[in-house]
Amino acid sequence: MAQAATVETHGPSAQEHHGPQGILKYLWSTDHKVISMQYLFTGMFMAVVGGLMAYVFRMQLAFPGVSVPGFGVVSPGEYNALVTNHGTIMIFWVAMPVLIAAFGNFLIPLMIGADDMVFPRINRLSYQVFLLSAILILASLVVEGGGFGGAWTAYPPLSAVSEYNLTRLGSSLWVLAVAMEFVAFLLGGINFIVTLMNARAPGMKAYDIPVVVWMIVLASILFMLSVGPLIAGAVMLFFDQTIGTGFYDPGRGGDPILWQHLFWFFGHPEVYVVLLPAIGIVIDIVATFARKKLFGYKIMVYTAVATAVLSFFVWAHHQFIAGIDPRMANVFTVTTLLISVPIAELCFVIIATLYGGSIRLTTPMLWALAFVAEFLIGGVTGIFLGASGSDIYLHDTYFVLAHFHYTFFPIAIIGSFAALTYWFPKMFGRMMNDTLGKIHFWGTIIPFNFIFIPLFVLGLGGQHRRIYNFQNFPELAAMQPVRVAATVALIVMLVFQLVFFWNFIRSIRRGEKAGRNPWEANTLEWTTESPPPHGNWPPDEMPKVYRGPYEYSHPDRDEDYWPQNLPS
Amino acid sequence: MAEHHHPNYKKIYLTLVALLVVSVAGPFVGILWVTLITAFGIALVKANLVIQNFMHLRWEKSIMKWMLTTSLVLMALLFAGVAPDVMKHEGRGWVNVAALDAVERGVGGGHGEEGESALAAAEEHPQEEATEEDAQSEVTAVAREFDAASQYQAVCSTCHGATGDGDGPGAAALDPKPANFQDATFWADRSDEELLKAIREGGASVGRSPLMPAWGALFDQAEAEALLAHIKSFAGS
Amino acid sequence: MQKPLATTRSATGIPTGRLAVWWVLASEVVIFGGLLASYLMFRLGHPEWADAAAVTNTWIGAFNTFVLLSSSFTAVLAHQAAENGDGKLAAKYLVFTIGGACVFLIVKAFEWTAEIRHGYTITANGFWSFYYTAAGLHAAHVIAGAVIMAFIAAAAAKGRELHRVELIGIYWHFVDVVWIFLFPLLYIAK
């Protein structure tokens, strides 16, 4: 766990106020590092929940009707609840809290040379609201009637009418949990944005900010601007569910298509909300372990902004077969194909940074490289879905599912592991075991591909999503061995995660002590102790910045790195 | 910075009140475009006065002006993208029958009326009738007589068949097949308690196929008993 | 808790608190914007809602608009007083603003009670669903704003944290602006 400094400097300074100690630390602390740990561990717990859900429903798909070890027989209603909540939890309670809240909280003040976020108490409040939302979503799974099973997209009337979804309590708790998570991230996001805008160290100009910080803040802005209409929509859905309004009921003057639009107006920017931080993490790691200046820092920032802007113009590609005007579909096809350009460019800039670099193949670097490779597969398969013509066939098949797992898995899982293995020394003051790290890496990546490549095949073969048992479809039943193979690969992958947990926990307690800067990196977080004390630096030693964050292998220097805070 | 700019707040306030008066008076003229201008045009003017002068946006750094403008532009984008589907009631290859009906009827459903889904309206299933007479009361859950036959039709017949023979359209995809209520052997070794439990808590709760869902959220005990009685009427048909 | 050094920095030149309030408003614009855009689409597509819309009492709406405008006026006077360092005067104006909020809410309570008694409930039809949801969301923001304002007024009366008077004022003006649009949407457009 992040600990307070072991060496106290006494004097009239903010250091005096170490913040609460012991167990109370987790109730009252406003220290951004403590809050980041809270988000991290909550996110990791929810990842286990989401992963086990995947285990259960994939077992059902591979061996229909057979009792799943540790769960029992899966009923159709339970299957729906599992796939619904797997998606919901992975996006809102794993990807966002880990990539944005945990790493944003930990890194932003450190990387900009500040002693904390500008609003520490709002920071604490955001976690408390988030924790409440996590409790609500978990509660929704166990209340009478069971968890909501109307897909993470929650289209009405299925989501609005309990006579259809049969999960009156679960559905309402689901909506409340998601809405509360939105509020938590609005609170947190405003903190991040204002902190970056205002609290930078003296000398840190806009182009001296590490890319990962840019990305997290851009993501926060993107989230904030896109989620508003869905919050309004969620209030309307909640009223439809609970008090019987008819916002989405055509017979009462409402329209279910409104929900679709409100959802996807947010839903599409949301994927870039999680992509940008992940790719920012990868970029920083690649620069450090290629020992090379980033190829096109400014291009990266502008491209990220362009992606964020464009992301508002593509949403209806999720609705190509929902009956939208084909002329609208043409527009959205063009914009969707366009948005692949800046993202591909980000990947190319990463590759260009690697080219000619002096590569250090550490575990974080492996994860960063895997991100690029796997995400590219996800990206190119998105083209088939973005073009409305081919989407007519592929919509709602496993092709879509495989596409978004080839994007989301790199984002949420690979990105998280990359960040964790890279910043672990700074967070916990110790090194993770690199051998175990590599075993875990290969044991995750190889099975991952064996899970999802078959799903592309199944999707092209016409296998539809959200179906509980494919044995009931004679033309699809023949592909059952493929489903079994995917499930076996998933189990292998889940088993290898135990290697990570073992490594993680053991290294916290008994890992080799890390110094301040084990990776020889340039950014400001590596200039302070590992873990940083309360206040991050002694108040009279707050850093000043003299150069950008990627001055690796500079010709004027003997060493191949040049920290930002060194005067020369 | 804003600290050094204080316009004449009183003057602005009085302007705002005067504009309010105009906007209230506007509809009395009776011409639509006059009303629209006085209502919404003035709203824009008033909002602008408040934003620029009370909130001091005109002296604020431009970055915030840009961000707020972006928010508004996004709302315009939302409207532009969604209105063709939600504001209009027909398009290429689709018609919102329920909405067109409502517009034609000239009533948006009145008050106190039960809603009916457009799908049901289109398929003309027998429905619980919410009568126009009920419209005068407030909308609370209108207690209605439980029509077991029509509930069976709406909820159960898809799998169990319209005549209870276990061969409804949904049965094609199911294995084991749904129960055949016409078959005497089905009734031979099942108690009422077991059947009621199956209806309300699902097939798995009585050791049968989990494909039979739990309908307890939909039917309370009395309603389930009414359904059971209805189902028994299939036996021997 | 002592303020971190970070809070006092200002690379943009905008004080941190004010910058944050602007971002809060940006997020609120899209929340209310989404709700009102949805309402607008329905209202324009359902001309038959005019019957229901005709029921809303324009005079009550106009009075409430006047109340909120006046409360914005007192809020900005509070800001001016705080700028001059006069915490007590600022607190006094803030109390007037809170008073305006209370009048607004009380009038609304009577208005809604009358409407509900006549059967115009939130589930009556689409227009009423939007009416109560939009005005209700707005009222929730009025309540929240008034509560926070009370805390700020209490501190200002003791001469503390005077910069916050401006911040709550900006939020309050936003609440007023939302109502400036709700008024014609729900009361005049018939």
PDB file of N, CA, C and O in Angstrom, chain B residues 132-191:
ATOM      1  N   GLU B 132     -62.152   4.876 -21.027  1.00  0.00           N
ATOM      2  CA  GLU B 132     -62.080   6.337 -21.028  1.00  0.00           C
ATOM      3  C   GLU B 132     -62.628   6.904 -19.735  1.00  0.00           C
ATOM      4  O   GLU B 132     -62.230   7.963 -19.289  1.00  0.00           O
ATOM      5  N   GLU B 133     -63.576   6.168 -19.128  1.00  0.00           N
ATOM      6  CA  GLU B 133     -64.157   6.687 -17.873  1.00  0.00           C
ATOM      7  C   GLU B 133     -63.090   6.788 -16.798  1.00  0.00           C
ATOM      8  O   GLU B 133     -63.149   7.650 -15.937  1.00  0.00           O
ATOM      9  N   ASP B 134     -62.149   5.883 -16.870  1.00  0.00           N
ATOM     10  CA  ASP B 134     -61.084   5.931 -15.863  1.00  0.00           C
ATOM     11  C   ASP B 134     -60.222   7.172 -16.004  1.00  0.00           C
ATOM     12  O   ASP B 134     -59.478   7.511 -15.110  1.00  0.00           O
ATOM     13  N   ALA B 135     -60.339   7.799 -17.160  1.00  0.00           N
ATOM     14  CA  ALA B 135     -59.411   8.893 -17.439  1.00  0.00           C
ATOM     15  C   ALA B 135     -59.513  10.030 -16.428  1.00  0.00           C
ATOM     16  O   ALA B 135     -58.590  10.803 -16.285  1.00  0.00           O
ATOM     17  N   GLN B 136     -60.617  10.132 -15.743  1.00  0.00           N
ATOM     18  CA  GLN B 136     -60.757  11.259 -14.822  1.00  0.00           C
ATOM     19  C   GLN B 136     -59.950  11.074 -13.555  1.00  0.00           C
ATOM     20  O   GLN B 136     -59.608  12.026 -12.885  1.00  0.00           O
ATOM     21  N   SER B 137     -59.677   9.837 -13.215  1.00  0.00           N
ATOM     22  CA  SER B 137     -58.939   9.649 -11.956  1.00  0.00           C
ATOM     23  C   SER B 137     -57.447   9.819 -12.199  1.00  0.00           C
ATOM     24  O   SER B 137     -56.978   9.787 -13.314  1.00  0.00           O
ATOM     25  N   GLU B 138     -56.702  10.005 -11.129  1.00  0.00           N
ATOM     26  CA  GLU B 138     -55.257  10.155 -11.291  1.00  0.00           C
ATOM     27  C   GLU B 138     -54.683   8.822 -11.693  1.00  0.00           C
ATOM     28  O   GLU B 138     -55.249   7.779 -11.447  1.00  0.00           O
ATOM     29  N   VAL B 139     -53.542   8.859 -12.289  1.00  0.00           N
ATOM     30  CA  VAL B 139     -52.920   7.603 -12.690  1.00  0.00           C
ATOM     31  C   VAL B 139     -52.288   6.939 -11.487  1.00  0.00           C
ATOM     32  O   VAL B 139     -51.265   7.361 -10.992  1.00  0.00           O
ATOM     33  N   THR B 140     -52.941   5.945 -11.021  1.00  0.00           N
ATOM     34  CA  THR B 140     -52.309   5.079 -10.052  1.00  0.00           C
ATOM     35  C   THR B 140     -52.375   3.706 -10.695  1.00  0.00           C
ATOM     36  O   THR B 140     -52.953   3.565 -11.752  1.00  0.00           O
ATOM     37  N   ALA B 141     -51.819   2.708 -10.099  1.00  0.00           N
ATOM     38  CA  ALA B 141     -51.921   1.378 -10.697  1.00  0.00           C
ATOM     39  C   ALA B 141     -53.379   0.984 -10.684  1.00  0.00           C
ATOM     40  O   ALA B 141     -53.964   0.754  -9.633  1.00  0.00           O
ATOM     41  N   VAL B 142     -54.000   0.975 -11.866  1.00  0.00           N
ATOM     42  CA  VAL B 142     -55.430   0.671 -11.908  1.00  0.00           C
ATOM     43  C   VAL B 142     -55.611  -0.809 -11.657  1.00  0.00           C
ATOM     44  O   VAL B 142     -55.084  -1.640 -12.380  1.00  0.00           O
ATOM     45  N   ALA B 143     -56.342  -1.131 -10.628  1.00  0.00           N
ATOM     46  CA  ALA B 143     -56.577  -2.543 -10.317  1.00  0.00           C
ATOM     47  C   ALA B 143     -57.446  -3.114 -11.407  1.00  0.00           C
ATOM     48  O   ALA B 143     -58.507  -2.587 -11.727  1.00  0.00           O
ATOM     49  N   ARG B 144     -56.955  -4.174 -12.063  1.00  0.00           N
ATOM     50  CA  ARG B 144     -57.807  -4.723 -13.104  1.00  0.00           C
ATOM     51  C   ARG B 144     -58.029  -6.185 -12.845  1.00  0.00           C
ATOM     52  O   ARG B 144     -57.217  -6.861 -12.236  1.00  0.00           O
ATOM     53  N   GLU B 145     -59.120  -6.672 -13.348  1.00  0.00           N
ATOM     54  CA  GLU B 145     -59.419  -8.070 -13.184  1.00  0.00           C
ATOM     55  C   GLU B 145     -58.436  -8.868 -13.993  1.00  0.00           C
ATOM     56  O   GLU B 145     -58.161  -8.557 -15.136  1.00  0.00           O
ATOM     57  N   PHE B 146     -57.930  -9.920 -13.370  1.00  0.00           N
ATOM     58  CA  PHE B 146     -56.910 -10.716 -14.021  1.00  0.00           C
ATOM     59  C   PHE B 146     -57.566 -11.637 -15.042  1.00  0.00           C
ATOM     60  O   PHE B 146     -58.354 -12.503 -14.697  1.00  0.00           O
ATOM     61  N   ASP B 147     -57.235 -11.435 -16.310  1.00  0.00           N
ATOM     62  CA  ASP B 147     -57.817 -12.244 -17.371  1.00  0.00           C
ATOM     63  C   ASP B 147     -56.826 -13.337 -17.712  1.00  0.00           C
ATOM     64  O   ASP B 147     -55.894 -13.126 -18.491  1.00  0.00           O
ATOM     65  N   ALA B 148     -57.026 -14.515 -17.095  1.00  0.00           N
ATOM     66  CA  ALA B 148     -56.031 -15.580 -17.238  1.00  0.00           C
ATOM     67  C   ALA B 148     -55.874 -15.993 -18.689  1.00  0.00           C
ATOM     68  O   ALA B 148     -54.773 -16.283 -19.156  1.00  0.00           O
ATOM     69  N   ALA B 149     -56.982 -16.025 -19.409  1.00  0.00           N
ATOM     70  CA  ALA B 149     -56.902 -16.490 -20.795  1.00  0.00           C
ATOM     71  C   ALA B 149     -56.030 -15.568 -21.625  1.00  0.00           C
ATOM     72  O   ALA B 149     -55.176 -16.015 -22.393  1.00  0.00           O
ATOM     73  N   SER B 150     -56.219 -14.265 -21.476  1.00  0.00           N
ATOM     74  CA  SER B 150     -55.431 -13.370 -22.322  1.00  0.00           C
ATOM     75  C   SER B 150     -53.991 -13.287 -21.827  1.00  0.00           C
ATOM     76  O   SER B 150     -53.066 -13.087 -22.624  1.00  0.00           O
ATOM     77  N   GLN B 151     -53.771 -13.469 -20.521  1.00  0.00           N
ATOM     78  CA  GLN B 151     -52.392 -13.495 -20.031  1.00  0.00           C
ATOM     79  C   GLN B 151     -51.676 -14.720 -20.573  1.00  0.00           C
ATOM     80  O   GLN B 151     -50.500 -14.649 -20.965  1.00  0.00           O
ATOM     81  N   TYR B 152     -52.374 -15.866 -20.582  1.00  0.00           N
ATOM     82  CA  TYR B 152     -51.773 -17.080 -21.139  1.00  0.00           C
ATOM     83  C   TYR B 152     -51.385 -16.828 -22.598  1.00  0.00           C
ATOM     84  O   TYR B 152     -50.294 -17.178 -23.045  1.00  0.00           O
ATOM     85  N   GLN B 153     -52.326 -16.214 -23.305  1.00  0.00           N
ATOM     86  CA  GLN B 153     -52.094 -15.931 -24.714  1.00  0.00           C
ATOM     87  C   GLN B 153     -50.860 -15.056 -24.907  1.00  0.00           C
ATOM     88  O   GLN B 153     -50.035 -15.282 -25.784  1.00  0.00           O
ATOM     89  N   ALA B 154     -50.745 -14.039 -24.024  1.00  0.00           N
ATOM     90  CA  ALA B 154     -49.668 -13.059 -24.204  1.00  0.00           C
ATOM     91  C   ALA B 154     -48.318 -13.607 -23.754  1.00  0.00           C
ATOM     92  O   ALA B 154     -47.295 -13.306 -24.344  1.00  0.00           O
ATOM     93  N   VAL B 155     -48.340 -14.393 -22.687  1.00  0.00           N
ATOM     94  CA  VAL B 155     -47.077 -14.746 -22.038  1.00  0.00           C
ATOM     95  C   VAL B 155     -46.649 -16.183 -22.306  1.00  0.00           C
ATOM     96  O   VAL B 155     -45.475 -16.445 -22.528  1.00  0.00           O
ATOM     97  N   CYS B 156     -47.583 -17.115 -22.277  1.00  0.00           N
ATOM     98  CA  CYS B 156     -47.222 -18.535 -22.263  1.00  0.00           C
ATOM     99  C   CYS B 156     -47.317 -19.206 -23.628  1.00  0.00           C
ATOM    100  O   CYS B 156     -46.605 -20.176 -23.915  1.00  0.00           O
ATOM    101  N   SER B 157     -48.217 -18.684 -24.475  1.00  0.00           N
ATOM    102  CA  SER B 157     -48.540 -19.442 -25.682  1.00  0.00           C
ATOM    103  C   SER B 157     -47.395 -19.514 -26.670  1.00  0.00           C
ATOM    104  O   SER B 157     -47.354 -20.422 -27.500  1.00  0.00           O
ATOM    105  N   THR B 158     -46.455 -18.571 -26.581  1.00  0.00           N
ATOM    106  CA  THR B 158     -45.331 -18.603 -27.521  1.00  0.00           C
ATOM    107  C   THR B 158     -44.626 -19.948 -27.491  1.00  0.00           C
ATOM    108  O   THR B 158     -44.215 -20.473 -28.518  1.00  0.00           O
ATOM    109  N   CYS B 159     -44.453 -20.487 -26.280  1.00  0.00           N
ATOM    110  CA  CYS B 159     -43.784 -21.778 -26.154  1.00  0.00           C
ATOM    111  C   CYS B 159     -44.783 -22.918 -26.030  1.00  0.00           C
ATOM    112  O   CYS B 159     -44.637 -23.952 -26.673  1.00  0.00           O
ATOM    113  N   HIS B 160     -45.796 -22.704 -25.175  1.00  0.00           N
ATOM    114  CA  HIS B 160     -46.713 -23.795 -24.869  1.00  0.00           C
ATOM    115  C   HIS B 160     -47.833 -23.945 -25.882  1.00  0.00           C
ATOM    116  O   HIS B 160     -48.620 -24.874 -25.793  1.00  0.00           O
ATOM    117  N   GLY B 161     -47.908 -23.023 -26.834  1.00  0.00           N
ATOM    118  CA  GLY B 161     -48.916 -23.163 -27.876  1.00  0.00           C
ATOM    119  C   GLY B 161     -50.244 -22.538 -27.484  1.00  0.00           C
ATOM    120  O   GLY B 161     -50.610 -22.504 -26.326  1.00  0.00           O
ATOM    121  N   ALA B 162     -50.986 -22.082 -28.479  1.00  0.00           N
ATOM    122  CA  ALA B 162     -52.259 -21.414 -28.217  1.00  0.00           C
ATOM    123  C   ALA B 162     -53.254 -22.362 -27.566  1.00  0.00           C
ATOM    124  O   ALA B 162     -54.106 -21.948 -26.789  1.00  0.00           O
ATOM    125  N   THR B 163     -53.117 -23.648 -27.895  1.00  0.00           N
ATOM    126  CA  THR B 163     -54.043 -24.620 -27.299  1.00  0.00           C
ATOM    127  C   THR B 163     -53.350 -25.483 -26.262  1.00  0.00           C
ATOM    128  O   THR B 163     -53.829 -26.550 -25.902  1.00  0.00           O
ATOM    129  N   GLY B 164     -52.183 -25.023 -25.803  1.00  0.00           N
ATOM    130  CA  GLY B 164     -51.521 -25.722 -24.707  1.00  0.00           C
ATOM    131  C   GLY B 164     -50.870 -27.037 -25.080  1.00  0.00           C
ATOM    132  O   GLY B 164     -50.557 -27.840 -24.220  1.00  0.00           O
ATOM    133  N   ASP B 165     -50.626 -27.269 -26.370  1.00  0.00           N
ATOM    134  CA  ASP B 165     -50.067 -28.569 -26.758  1.00  0.00           C
ATOM    135  C   ASP B 165     -48.544 -28.580 -26.754  1.00  0.00           C
ATOM    136  O   ASP B 165     -47.925 -29.532 -27.234  1.00  0.00           O
ATOM    137  N   GLY B 166     -47.929 -27.544 -26.240  1.00  0.00           N
ATOM    138  CA  GLY B 166     -46.472 -27.547 -26.114  1.00  0.00           C
ATOM    139  C   GLY B 166     -45.746 -27.306 -27.425  1.00  0.00           C
ATOM    140  O   GLY B 166     -44.542 -27.544 -27.524  1.00  0.00           O
ATOM    141  N   ASP B 167     -46.485 -26.816 -28.425  1.00  0.00           N
ATOM    142  CA  ASP B 167     -45.842 -26.657 -29.725  1.00  0.00           C
ATOM    143  C   ASP B 167     -46.031 -25.242 -30.270  1.00  0.00           C
ATOM    144  O   ASP B 167     -46.447 -25.061 -31.422  1.00  0.00           O
ATOM    145  N   GLY B 168     -45.765 -24.290 -29.442  1.00  0.00           N
ATOM    146  CA  GLY B 168     -45.852 -22.917 -29.893  1.00  0.00           C
ATOM    147  C   GLY B 168     -44.684 -22.583 -30.814  1.00  0.00           C
ATOM    148  O   GLY B 168     -43.762 -23.380 -30.964  1.00  0.00           O
ATOM    149  N   PRO B 169     -44.696 -21.413 -31.435  1.00  0.00           N
ATOM    150  CA  PRO B 169     -43.623 -21.061 -32.381  1.00  0.00           C
ATOM    151  C   PRO B 169     -42.248 -21.095 -31.730  1.00  0.00           C
ATOM    152  O   PRO B 169     -41.255 -21.447 -32.360  1.00  0.00           O
ATOM    153  N   GLY B 170     -42.163 -20.733 -30.443  1.00  0.00           N
ATOM    154  CA  GLY B 170     -40.859 -20.715 -29.787  1.00  0.00           C
ATOM    155  C   GLY B 170     -40.347 -22.088 -29.448  1.00  0.00           C
ATOM    156  O   GLY B 170     -39.160 -22.278 -29.161  1.00  0.00           O
ATOM    157  N   ALA B 171     -41.233 -23.098 -29.502  1.00  0.00           N
ATOM    158  CA  ALA B 171     -40.836 -24.437 -29.072  1.00  0.00           C
ATOM    159  C   ALA B 171     -39.826 -25.060 -30.019  1.00  0.00           C
ATOM    160  O   ALA B 171     -39.101 -25.979 -29.636  1.00  0.00           O
ATOM    161  N   ALA B 172     -39.786 -24.585 -31.250  1.00  0.00           N
ATOM    162  CA  ALA B 172     -38.881 -25.178 -32.235  1.00  0.00           C
ATOM    163  C   ALA B 172     -37.445 -25.153 -31.746  1.00  0.00           C
ATOM    164  O   ALA B 172     -36.655 -26.046 -32.027  1.00  0.00           O
ATOM    165  N   ALA B 173     -37.098 -24.123 -30.995  1.00  0.00           N
ATOM    166  CA  ALA B 173     -35.699 -23.943 -30.575  1.00  0.00           C
ATOM    167  C   ALA B 173     -35.414 -24.566 -29.225  1.00  0.00           C
ATOM    168  O   ALA B 173     -34.316 -24.429 -28.706  1.00  0.00           O
ATOM    169  N   LEU B 174     -36.403 -25.216 -28.623  1.00  0.00           N
ATOM    170  CA  LEU B 174     -36.227 -25.654 -27.243  1.00  0.00           C
ATOM    171  C   LEU B 174     -36.029 -27.167 -27.147  1.00  0.00           C
ATOM    172  O   LEU B 174     -36.671 -27.948 -27.840  1.00  0.00           O
ATOM    173  N   ASP B 175     -35.149 -27.528 -26.252  1.00  0.00           N
ATOM    174  CA  ASP B 175     -34.931 -28.941 -25.970  1.00  0.00           C
ATOM    175  C   ASP B 175     -34.596 -29.051 -24.503  1.00  0.00           C
ATOM    176  O   ASP B 175     -33.554 -28.580 -24.073  1.00  0.00           O
ATOM    177  N   PRO B 176     -35.372 -29.644 -23.631  1.00  0.00           N
ATOM    178  CA  PRO B 176     -36.607 -30.377 -23.931  1.00  0.00           C
ATOM    179  C   PRO B 176     -37.747 -29.469 -24.379  1.00  0.00           C
ATOM    180  O   PRO B 176     -37.710 -28.262 -24.163  1.00  0.00           O
ATOM    181  N   LYS B 177     -38.745 -30.072 -25.013  1.00  0.00           N
ATOM    182  CA  LYS B 177     -39.887 -29.316 -25.496  1.00  0.00           C
ATOM    183  C   LYS B 177     -40.721 -28.833 -24.317  1.00  0.00           C
ATOM    184  O   LYS B 177     -40.719 -29.452 -23.246  1.00  0.00           O
ATOM    185  N   PRO B 178     -41.453 -27.730 -24.512  1.00  0.00           N
ATOM    186  CA  PRO B 178     -42.316 -27.250 -23.420  1.00  0.00           C
ATOM    187  C   PRO B 178     -43.420 -28.257 -23.096  1.00  0.00           C
ATOM    188  O   PRO B 178     -43.774 -29.088 -23.932  1.00  0.00           O
ATOM    189  N   ALA B 179     -43.932 -28.105 -21.887  1.00  0.00           N
ATOM    190  CA  ALA B 179     -44.953 -29.057 -21.435  1.00  0.00           C
ATOM    191  C   ALA B 179     -46.178 -29.015 -22.341  1.00  0.00           C
ATOM    192  O   ALA B 179     -46.619 -27.956 -22.792  1.00  0.00           O
ATOM    193  N   ASN B 180     -46.742 -30.184 -22.574  1.00  0.00           N
ATOM    194  CA  ASN B 180     -47.957 -30.336 -23.359  1.00  0.00           C
ATOM    195  C   ASN B 180     -49.116 -30.524 -22.387  1.00  0.00           C
ATOM    196  O   ASN B 180     -49.268 -31.566 -21.756  1.00  0.00           O
ATOM    197  N   PHE B 181     -49.932 -29.489 -22.236  1.00  0.00           N
ATOM    198  CA  PHE B 181     -50.988 -29.526 -21.241  1.00  0.00           C
ATOM    199  C   PHE B 181     -52.164 -30.397 -21.677  1.00  0.00           C
ATOM    200  O   PHE B 181     -53.058 -30.686 -20.894  1.00  0.00           O
ATOM    201  N   GLN B 182     -52.173 -30.792 -22.949  1.00  0.00           N
ATOM    202  CA  GLN B 182     -53.272 -31.645 -23.393  1.00  0.00           C
ATOM    203  C   GLN B 182     -53.014 -33.100 -23.027  1.00  0.00           C
ATOM    204  O   GLN B 182     -53.920 -33.923 -23.073  1.00  0.00           O
ATOM    205  N   ASP B 183     -51.774 -33.391 -22.692  1.00  0.00           N
ATOM    206  CA  ASP B 183     -51.376 -34.761 -22.446  1.00  0.00           C
ATOM    207  C   ASP B 183     -51.711 -35.141 -21.006  1.00  0.00           C
ATOM    208  O   ASP B 183     -51.229 -34.529 -20.059  1.00  0.00           O
ATOM    209  N   ALA B 184     -52.521 -36.187 -20.878  1.00  0.00           N
ATOM    210  CA  ALA B 184     -52.974 -36.583 -19.534  1.00  0.00           C
ATOM    211  C   ALA B 184     -51.813 -37.013 -18.658  1.00  0.00           C
ATOM    212  O   ALA B 184     -51.839 -36.810 -17.439  1.00  0.00           O
ATOM    213  N   THR B 185     -50.771 -37.594 -19.277  1.00  0.00           N
ATOM    214  CA  THR B 185     -49.663 -38.078 -18.457  1.00  0.00           C
ATOM    215  C   THR B 185     -48.920 -36.900 -17.811  1.00  0.00           C
ATOM    216  O   THR B 185     -48.265 -37.056 -16.792  1.00  0.00           O
ATOM    217  N   PHE B 186     -49.019 -35.735 -18.414  1.00  0.00           N
ATOM    218  CA  PHE B 186     -48.372 -34.566 -17.808  1.00  0.00           C
ATOM    219  C   PHE B 186     -48.953 -34.298 -16.429  1.00  0.00           C
ATOM    220  O   PHE B 186     -48.234 -33.999 -15.468  1.00  0.00           O
ATOM    221  N   TRP B 187     -50.313 -34.429 -16.350  1.00  0.00           N
ATOM    222  CA  TRP B 187     -50.985 -34.087 -15.095  1.00  0.00           C
ATOM    223  C   TRP B 187     -50.888 -35.193 -14.056  1.00  0.00           C
ATOM    224  O   TRP B 187     -51.126 -34.952 -12.865  1.00  0.00           O
ATOM    225  N   ALA B 188     -50.501 -36.402 -14.531  1.00  0.00           N
ATOM    226  CA  ALA B 188     -50.633 -37.557 -13.655  1.00  0.00           C
ATOM    227  C   ALA B 188     -49.810 -37.418 -12.380  1.00  0.00           C
ATOM    228  O   ALA B 188     -50.266 -37.725 -11.288  1.00  0.00           O
ATOM    229  N   ASP B 189     -48.560 -36.970 -12.490  1.00  0.00           N
ATOM    230  CA  ASP B 189     -47.713 -36.998 -11.289  1.00  0.00           C
ATOM    231  C   ASP B 189     -47.221 -35.602 -10.882  1.00  0.00           C
ATOM    232  O   ASP B 189     -46.115 -35.441 -10.386  1.00  0.00           O
ATOM    233  N   ARG B 190     -48.032 -34.583 -11.145  1.00  0.00           N
ATOM    234  CA  ARG B 190     -47.621 -33.251 -10.716  1.00  0.00           C
ATOM    235  C   ARG B 190     -48.673 -32.636  -9.799  1.00  0.00           C
ATOM    236  O   ARG B 190     -49.851 -32.569 -10.153  1.00  0.00           O
ATOM    237  N   SER B 191     -48.219 -32.141  -8.669  1.00  0.00           N
ATOM    238  CA  SER B 191     -49.156 -31.502  -7.742  1.00  0.00           C
ATOM    239  C   SER B 191     -49.322 -30.041  -8.125  1.00  0.00           C
ATOM    240  O   SER B 191     -48.501 -29.465  -8.842  1.00  0.00           O
TER     241      SER B 191
END
